[in-house]
mmCIF file of C-alpha atoms in Angstrom:
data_model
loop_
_atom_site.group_PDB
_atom_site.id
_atom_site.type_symbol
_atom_site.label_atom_id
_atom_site.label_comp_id
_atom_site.label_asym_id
_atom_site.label_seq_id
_atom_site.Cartn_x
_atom_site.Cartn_y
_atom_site.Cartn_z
ATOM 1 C CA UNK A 232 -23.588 -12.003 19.854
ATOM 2 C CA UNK A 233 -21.871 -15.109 17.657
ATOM 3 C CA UNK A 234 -18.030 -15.172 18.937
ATOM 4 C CA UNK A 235 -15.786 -15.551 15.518
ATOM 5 C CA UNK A 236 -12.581 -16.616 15.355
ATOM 6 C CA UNK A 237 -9.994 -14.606 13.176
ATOM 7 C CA UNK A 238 -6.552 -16.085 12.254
ATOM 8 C CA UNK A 239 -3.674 -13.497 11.033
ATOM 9 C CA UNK A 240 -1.037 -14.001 8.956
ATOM 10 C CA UNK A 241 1.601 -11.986 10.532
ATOM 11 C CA UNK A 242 5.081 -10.402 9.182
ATOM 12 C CA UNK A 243 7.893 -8.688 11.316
ATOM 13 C CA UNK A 244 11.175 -7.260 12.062
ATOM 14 C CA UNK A 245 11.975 -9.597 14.943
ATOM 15 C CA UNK A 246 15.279 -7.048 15.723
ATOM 16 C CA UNK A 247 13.697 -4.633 18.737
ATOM 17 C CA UNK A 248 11.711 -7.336 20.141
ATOM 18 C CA UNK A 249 12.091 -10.094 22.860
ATOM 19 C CA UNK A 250 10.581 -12.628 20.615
ATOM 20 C CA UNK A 251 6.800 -13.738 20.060
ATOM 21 C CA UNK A 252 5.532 -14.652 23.404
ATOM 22 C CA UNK A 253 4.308 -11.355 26.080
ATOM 23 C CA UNK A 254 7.440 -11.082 29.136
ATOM 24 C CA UNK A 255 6.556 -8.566 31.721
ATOM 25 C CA UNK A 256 8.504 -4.774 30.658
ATOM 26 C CA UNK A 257 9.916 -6.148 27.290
ATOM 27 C CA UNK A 258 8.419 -5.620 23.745
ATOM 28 C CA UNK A 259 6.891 -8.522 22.357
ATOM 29 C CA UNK A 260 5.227 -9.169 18.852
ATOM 30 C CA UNK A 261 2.286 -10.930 20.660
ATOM 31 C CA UNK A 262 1.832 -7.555 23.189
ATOM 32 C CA UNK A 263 2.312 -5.572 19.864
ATOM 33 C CA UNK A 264 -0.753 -7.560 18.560
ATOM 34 C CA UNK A 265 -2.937 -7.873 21.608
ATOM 35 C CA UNK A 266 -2.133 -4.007 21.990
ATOM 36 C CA UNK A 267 -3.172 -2.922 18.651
ATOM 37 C CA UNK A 268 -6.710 -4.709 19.423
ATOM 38 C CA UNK A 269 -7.238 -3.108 22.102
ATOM 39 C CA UNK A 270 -7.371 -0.205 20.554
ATOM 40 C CA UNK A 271 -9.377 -1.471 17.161
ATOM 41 C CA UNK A 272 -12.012 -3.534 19.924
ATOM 42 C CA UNK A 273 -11.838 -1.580 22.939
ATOM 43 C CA UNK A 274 -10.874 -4.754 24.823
ATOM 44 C CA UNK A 275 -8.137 -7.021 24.704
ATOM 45 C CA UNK A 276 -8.497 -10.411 23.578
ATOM 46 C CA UNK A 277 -5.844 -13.130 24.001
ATOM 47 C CA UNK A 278 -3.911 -13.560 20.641
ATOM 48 C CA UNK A 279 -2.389 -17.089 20.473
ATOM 49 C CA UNK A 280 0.043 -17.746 18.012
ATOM 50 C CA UNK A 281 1.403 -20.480 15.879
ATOM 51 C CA UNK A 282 4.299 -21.327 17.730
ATOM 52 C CA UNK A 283 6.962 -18.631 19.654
ATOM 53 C CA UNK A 284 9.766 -17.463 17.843
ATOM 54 C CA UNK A 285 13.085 -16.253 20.008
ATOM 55 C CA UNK A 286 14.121 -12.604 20.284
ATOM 56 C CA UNK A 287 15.215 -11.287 17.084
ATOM 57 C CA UNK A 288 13.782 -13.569 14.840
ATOM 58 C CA UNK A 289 11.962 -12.512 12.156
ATOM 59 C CA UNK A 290 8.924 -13.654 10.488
ATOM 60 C CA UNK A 291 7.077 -13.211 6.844
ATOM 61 C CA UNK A 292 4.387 -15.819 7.738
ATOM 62 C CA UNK A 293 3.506 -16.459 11.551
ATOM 63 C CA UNK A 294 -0.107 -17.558 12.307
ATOM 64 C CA UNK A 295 -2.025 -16.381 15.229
ATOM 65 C CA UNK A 296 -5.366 -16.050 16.078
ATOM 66 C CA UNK A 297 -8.141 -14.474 18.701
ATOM 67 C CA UNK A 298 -11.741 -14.613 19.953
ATOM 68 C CA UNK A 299 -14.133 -11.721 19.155
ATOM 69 C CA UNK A 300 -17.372 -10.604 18.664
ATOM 70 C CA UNK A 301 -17.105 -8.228 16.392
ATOM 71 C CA UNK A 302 -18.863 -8.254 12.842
ATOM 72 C CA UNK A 303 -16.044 -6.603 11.334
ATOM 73 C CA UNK A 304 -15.012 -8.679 7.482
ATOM 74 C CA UNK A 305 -11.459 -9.842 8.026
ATOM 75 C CA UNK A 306 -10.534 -7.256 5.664
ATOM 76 C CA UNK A 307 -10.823 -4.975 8.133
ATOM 77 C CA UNK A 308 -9.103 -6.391 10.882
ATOM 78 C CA UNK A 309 -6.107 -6.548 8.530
ATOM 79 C CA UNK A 310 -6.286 -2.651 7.906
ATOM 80 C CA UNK A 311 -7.375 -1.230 10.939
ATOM 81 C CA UNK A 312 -4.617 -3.343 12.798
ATOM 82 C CA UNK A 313 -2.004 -2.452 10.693
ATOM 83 C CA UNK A 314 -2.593 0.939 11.477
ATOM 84 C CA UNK A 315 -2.130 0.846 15.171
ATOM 85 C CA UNK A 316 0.551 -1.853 14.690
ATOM 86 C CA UNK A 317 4.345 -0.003 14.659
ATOM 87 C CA UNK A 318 5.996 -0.323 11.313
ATOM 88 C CA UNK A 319 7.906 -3.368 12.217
ATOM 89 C CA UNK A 320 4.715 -5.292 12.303
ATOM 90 C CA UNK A 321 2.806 -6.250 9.609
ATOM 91 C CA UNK A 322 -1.077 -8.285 9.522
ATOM 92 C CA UNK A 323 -0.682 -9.657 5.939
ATOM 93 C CA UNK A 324 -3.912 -11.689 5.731
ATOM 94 C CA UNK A 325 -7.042 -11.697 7.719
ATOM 95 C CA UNK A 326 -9.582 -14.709 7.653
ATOM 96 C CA UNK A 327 -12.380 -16.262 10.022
ATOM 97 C CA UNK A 328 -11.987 -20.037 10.691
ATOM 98 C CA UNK A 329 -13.841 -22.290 12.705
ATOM 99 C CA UNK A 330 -13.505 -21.985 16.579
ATOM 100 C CA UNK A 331 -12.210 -25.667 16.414
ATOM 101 C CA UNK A 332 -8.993 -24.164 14.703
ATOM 102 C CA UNK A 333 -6.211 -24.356 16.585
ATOM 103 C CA UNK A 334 -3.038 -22.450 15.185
ATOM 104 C CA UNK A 335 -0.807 -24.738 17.180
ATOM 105 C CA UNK A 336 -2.411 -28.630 17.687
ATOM 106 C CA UNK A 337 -3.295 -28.042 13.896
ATOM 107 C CA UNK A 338 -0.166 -27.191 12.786
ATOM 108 C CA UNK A 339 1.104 -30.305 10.343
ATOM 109 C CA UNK A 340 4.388 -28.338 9.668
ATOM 110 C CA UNK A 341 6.381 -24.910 9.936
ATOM 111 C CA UNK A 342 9.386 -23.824 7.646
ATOM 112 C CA UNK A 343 12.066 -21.504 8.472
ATOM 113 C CA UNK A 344 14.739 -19.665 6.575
ATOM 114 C CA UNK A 345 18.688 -19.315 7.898
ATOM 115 C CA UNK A 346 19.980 -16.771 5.845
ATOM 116 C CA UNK A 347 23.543 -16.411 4.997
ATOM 117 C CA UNK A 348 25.176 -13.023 3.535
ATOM 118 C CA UNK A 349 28.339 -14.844 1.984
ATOM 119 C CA UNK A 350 30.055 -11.566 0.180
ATOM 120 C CA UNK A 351 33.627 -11.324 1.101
ATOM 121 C CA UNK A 352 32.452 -7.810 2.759
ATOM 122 C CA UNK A 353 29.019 -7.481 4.918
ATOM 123 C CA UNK A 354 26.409 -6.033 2.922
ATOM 124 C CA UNK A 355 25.128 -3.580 5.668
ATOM 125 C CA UNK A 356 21.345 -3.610 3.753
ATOM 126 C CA UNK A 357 21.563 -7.356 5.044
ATOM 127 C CA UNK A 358 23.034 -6.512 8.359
ATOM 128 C CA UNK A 359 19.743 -7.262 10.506
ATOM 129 C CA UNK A 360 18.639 -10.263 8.305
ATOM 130 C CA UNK A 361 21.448 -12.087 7.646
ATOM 131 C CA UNK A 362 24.776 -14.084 9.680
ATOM 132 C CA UNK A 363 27.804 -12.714 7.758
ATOM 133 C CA UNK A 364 30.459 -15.514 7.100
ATOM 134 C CA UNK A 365 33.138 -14.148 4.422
ATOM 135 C CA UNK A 366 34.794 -17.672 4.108
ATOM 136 C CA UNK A 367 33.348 -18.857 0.674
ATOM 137 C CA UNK A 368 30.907 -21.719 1.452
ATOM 138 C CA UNK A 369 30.221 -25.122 -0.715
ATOM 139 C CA UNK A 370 26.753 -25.124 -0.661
ATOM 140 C CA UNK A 371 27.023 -28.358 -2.485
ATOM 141 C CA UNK A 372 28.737 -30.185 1.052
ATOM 142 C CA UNK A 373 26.352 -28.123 3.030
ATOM 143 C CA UNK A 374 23.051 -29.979 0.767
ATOM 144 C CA UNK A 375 25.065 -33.341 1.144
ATOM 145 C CA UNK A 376 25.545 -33.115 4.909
ATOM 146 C CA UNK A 377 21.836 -31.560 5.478
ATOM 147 C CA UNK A 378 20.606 -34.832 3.788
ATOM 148 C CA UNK A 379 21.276 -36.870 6.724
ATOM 149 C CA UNK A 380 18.780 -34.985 8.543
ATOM 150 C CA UNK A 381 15.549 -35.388 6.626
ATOM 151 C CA UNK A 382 13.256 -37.803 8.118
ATOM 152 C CA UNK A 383 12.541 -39.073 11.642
ATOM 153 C CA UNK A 384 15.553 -38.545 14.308
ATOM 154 C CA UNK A 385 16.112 -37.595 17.754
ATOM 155 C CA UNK A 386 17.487 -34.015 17.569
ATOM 156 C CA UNK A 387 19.102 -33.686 20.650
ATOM 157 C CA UNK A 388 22.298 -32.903 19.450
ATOM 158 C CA UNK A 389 20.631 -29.659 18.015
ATOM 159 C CA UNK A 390 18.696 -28.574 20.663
ATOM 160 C CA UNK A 391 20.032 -25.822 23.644
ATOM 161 C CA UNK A 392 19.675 -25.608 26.817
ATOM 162 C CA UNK A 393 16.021 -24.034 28.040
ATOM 163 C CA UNK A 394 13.807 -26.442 26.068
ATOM 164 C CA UNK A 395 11.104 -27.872 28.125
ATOM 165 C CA UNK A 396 9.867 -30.322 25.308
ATOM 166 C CA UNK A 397 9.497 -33.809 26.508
ATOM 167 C CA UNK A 398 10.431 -35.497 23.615
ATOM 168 C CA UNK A 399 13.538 -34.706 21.382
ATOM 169 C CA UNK A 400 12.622 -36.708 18.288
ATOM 170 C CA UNK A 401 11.083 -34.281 15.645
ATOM 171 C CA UNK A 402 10.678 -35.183 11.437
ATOM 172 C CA UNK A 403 12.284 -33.471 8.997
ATOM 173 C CA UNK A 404 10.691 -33.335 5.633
ATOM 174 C CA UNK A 405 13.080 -30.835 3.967
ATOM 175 C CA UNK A 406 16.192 -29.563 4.234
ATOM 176 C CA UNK A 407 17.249 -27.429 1.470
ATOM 177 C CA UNK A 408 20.739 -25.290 1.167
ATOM 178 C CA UNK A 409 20.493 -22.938 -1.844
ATOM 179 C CA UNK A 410 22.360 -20.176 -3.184
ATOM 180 C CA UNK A 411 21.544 -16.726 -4.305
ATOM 181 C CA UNK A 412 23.695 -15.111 -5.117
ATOM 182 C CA UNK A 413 25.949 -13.829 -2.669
ATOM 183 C CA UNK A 414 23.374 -15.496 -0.132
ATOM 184 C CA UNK A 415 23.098 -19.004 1.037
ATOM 185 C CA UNK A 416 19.873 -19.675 2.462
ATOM 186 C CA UNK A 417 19.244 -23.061 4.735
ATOM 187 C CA UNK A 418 15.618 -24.119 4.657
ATOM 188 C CA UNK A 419 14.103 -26.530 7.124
ATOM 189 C CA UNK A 420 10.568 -27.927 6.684
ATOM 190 C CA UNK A 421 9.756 -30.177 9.717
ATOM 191 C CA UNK A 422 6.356 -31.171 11.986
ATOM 192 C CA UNK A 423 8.333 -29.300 14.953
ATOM 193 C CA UNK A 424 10.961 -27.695 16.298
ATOM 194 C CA UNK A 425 13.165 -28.062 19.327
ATOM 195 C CA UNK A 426 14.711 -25.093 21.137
ATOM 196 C CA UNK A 427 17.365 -23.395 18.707
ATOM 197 C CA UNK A 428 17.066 -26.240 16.915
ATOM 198 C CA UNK A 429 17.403 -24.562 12.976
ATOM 199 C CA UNK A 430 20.050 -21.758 14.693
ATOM 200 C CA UNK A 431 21.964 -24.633 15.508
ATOM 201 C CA UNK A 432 21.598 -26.747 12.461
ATOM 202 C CA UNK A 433 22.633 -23.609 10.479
ATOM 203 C CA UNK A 434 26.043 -23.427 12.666
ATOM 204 C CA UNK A 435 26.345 -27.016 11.908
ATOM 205 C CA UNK A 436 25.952 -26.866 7.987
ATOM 206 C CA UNK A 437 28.465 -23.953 7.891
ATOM 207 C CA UNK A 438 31.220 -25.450 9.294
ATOM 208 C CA UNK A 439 30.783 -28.163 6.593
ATOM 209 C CA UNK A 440 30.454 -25.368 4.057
ATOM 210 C CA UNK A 441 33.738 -23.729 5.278
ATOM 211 C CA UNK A 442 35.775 -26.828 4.453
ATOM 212 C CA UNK A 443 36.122 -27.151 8.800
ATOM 213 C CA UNK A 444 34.249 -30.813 8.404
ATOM 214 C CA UNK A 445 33.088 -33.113 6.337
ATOM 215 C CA UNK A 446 30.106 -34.162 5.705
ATOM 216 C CA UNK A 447 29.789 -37.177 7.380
ATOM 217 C CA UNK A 448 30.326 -35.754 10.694
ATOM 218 C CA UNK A 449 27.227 -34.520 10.932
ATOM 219 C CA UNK A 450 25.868 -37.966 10.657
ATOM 220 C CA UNK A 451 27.716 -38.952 13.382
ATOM 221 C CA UNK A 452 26.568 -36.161 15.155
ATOM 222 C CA UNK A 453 23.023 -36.480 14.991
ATOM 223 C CA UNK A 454 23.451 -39.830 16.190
ATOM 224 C CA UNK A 455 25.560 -38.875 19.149
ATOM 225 C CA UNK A 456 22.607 -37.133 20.811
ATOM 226 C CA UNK A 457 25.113 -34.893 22.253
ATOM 227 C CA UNK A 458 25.028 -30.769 21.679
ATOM 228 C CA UNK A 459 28.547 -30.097 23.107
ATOM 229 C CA UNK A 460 29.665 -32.229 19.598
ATOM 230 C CA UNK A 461 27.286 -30.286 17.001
ATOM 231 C CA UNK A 462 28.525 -26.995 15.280
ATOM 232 C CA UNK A 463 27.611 -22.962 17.429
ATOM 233 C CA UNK A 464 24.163 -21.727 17.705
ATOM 234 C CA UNK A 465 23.892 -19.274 14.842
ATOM 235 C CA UNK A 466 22.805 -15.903 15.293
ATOM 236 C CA UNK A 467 18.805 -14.972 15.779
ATOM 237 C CA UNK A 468 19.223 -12.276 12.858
ATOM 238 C CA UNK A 469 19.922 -14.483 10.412
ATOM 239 C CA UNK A 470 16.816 -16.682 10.920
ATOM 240 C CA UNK A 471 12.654 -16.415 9.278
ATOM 241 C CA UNK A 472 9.998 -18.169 9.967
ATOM 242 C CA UNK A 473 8.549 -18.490 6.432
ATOM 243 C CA UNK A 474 5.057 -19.972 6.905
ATOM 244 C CA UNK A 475 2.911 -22.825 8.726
ATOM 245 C CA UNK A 476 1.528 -25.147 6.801
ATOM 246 C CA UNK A 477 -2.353 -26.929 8.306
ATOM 247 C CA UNK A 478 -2.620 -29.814 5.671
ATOM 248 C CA UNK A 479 -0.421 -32.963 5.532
ATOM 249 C CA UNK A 480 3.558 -32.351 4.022
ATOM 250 C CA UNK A 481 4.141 -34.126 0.647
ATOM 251 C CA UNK A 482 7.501 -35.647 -0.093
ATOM 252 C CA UNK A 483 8.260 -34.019 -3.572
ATOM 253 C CA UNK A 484 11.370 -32.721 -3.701
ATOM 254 C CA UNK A 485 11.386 -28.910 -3.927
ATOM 255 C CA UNK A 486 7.523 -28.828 -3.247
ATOM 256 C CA UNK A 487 7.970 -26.366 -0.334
ATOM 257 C CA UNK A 488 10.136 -23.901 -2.393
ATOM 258 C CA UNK A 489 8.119 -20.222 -0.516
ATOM 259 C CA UNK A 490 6.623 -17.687 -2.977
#
């Protein structure tokens, strides 16, 4: 029989799990997903996703896909999987691509939400999806100071330690720092992504929203190539990865706005 390949669009609750990628005796999104096929197949293919997201990270729009056989329409897969999935889990969008798709090399750009519950108390509906800072925060100095990142740099500064990438330098196309509300969210739209790189960006901006540093600094920063300088790591809970895109970024401003 013709082998197909099927992509996913996946949503979860990254909160119980130890991120995307299968680690022996922990729960994983990708076991989750290789699991529930199992049982829809009757054998397991290898799910490969879009990129690995860290443990308790959520997602509204990861890509993976697998290898079958099976004549099922995509339709299906989405429904059938999404019943053995747990509730945490969610297939949003089934569709067959070529078998020269590849979720990862194809990739032209990912962008992730940091979202900030800025209320004076927590909100405790927000507790697993958002960083709680009370300290009102200038999203005005946080846009100004997130300017200096957009384009091509070397992002050492904002990387931790337990990267194995060989090269540091990654492109920014957007980085956006918007309030809702009692919410400030910090978008990043870039053609990669180095090891904490948007937790720690997000730690950055808020000190400059807090009134702690100017903007400037995180010029100077970036440049230094140095993470003891930069701003914390921000918490996992706080952070979404909102959707991969597979054709070329435009420049527009506000183009990437998720909906």
């Amino acid at each position: 029989m013709d082998v197909r390949q099927i992509r996913l669009t996946i949503a979860y609750d990254g909160t119980d799990f130890a991120g995307w990628q299968i680690q022996p005796g922990l729960p994983t999104i990708q076991e989750s997903v290789e699991s529930a096929l199992e049982k829809m197949l009757g054998r397991r293919p290898q799910v490969m996703g879009s990129g690995r997201t860290d443990a308790g990270v959520h997602a509204i729009g990861q890509v993976a896909t697998f290898l079958t056989s099976a004549t099922y329409e995509p339709a299906i897969f989405r429904n059938a999987l999404n019943a053995f999935l747990p509730d945490t889990i969610r297939v949003r969008h089934a569709d067959e691509v070529s078998q020269a798709f590849h979720p990862t090399l194809d990739a032209r750009s990912k962008r992730y939400r940091y979202r900030v519950d800025n209320g004076p108390v927590a909100d405790p509906m927000k507790f697993r999806y958002a960083h709680h800072v009370p300290r009102p925060l200038d999203e005005s100095e946080m846009r100004a100071a997130a300017s200096w990142l957009i384009g091509r740099h070397d992002f050492a500064a904002f990387q931790t330690v337990g990267s194995e990438r060989i090269s540091t330098v990654r492109r920014i196309f957007a980085c956006d720092v918007i309030r809702v509300d009692d919410e400030v969210h910090i978008e990043v739209e870039a053609d990669g992504f180095l090891y904490n790189m948007v937790r720690s960006i997000a730690g950055t901006l808020i000190l400059v929203g807090s009134g702690k540093w100017a903007t400037r600094r995180v010029a100077d920063v970036l440049k230094s190539c140095d993470r003891k300088i930069a701003g914390p790591t921000a918490p996992a809970k706080g952070l979404t990865k909102l959707r991969v895109n597979f054709e070329s970024p435009r420049f527009e401003p506000g183009w990437m706005k998720y909906k």
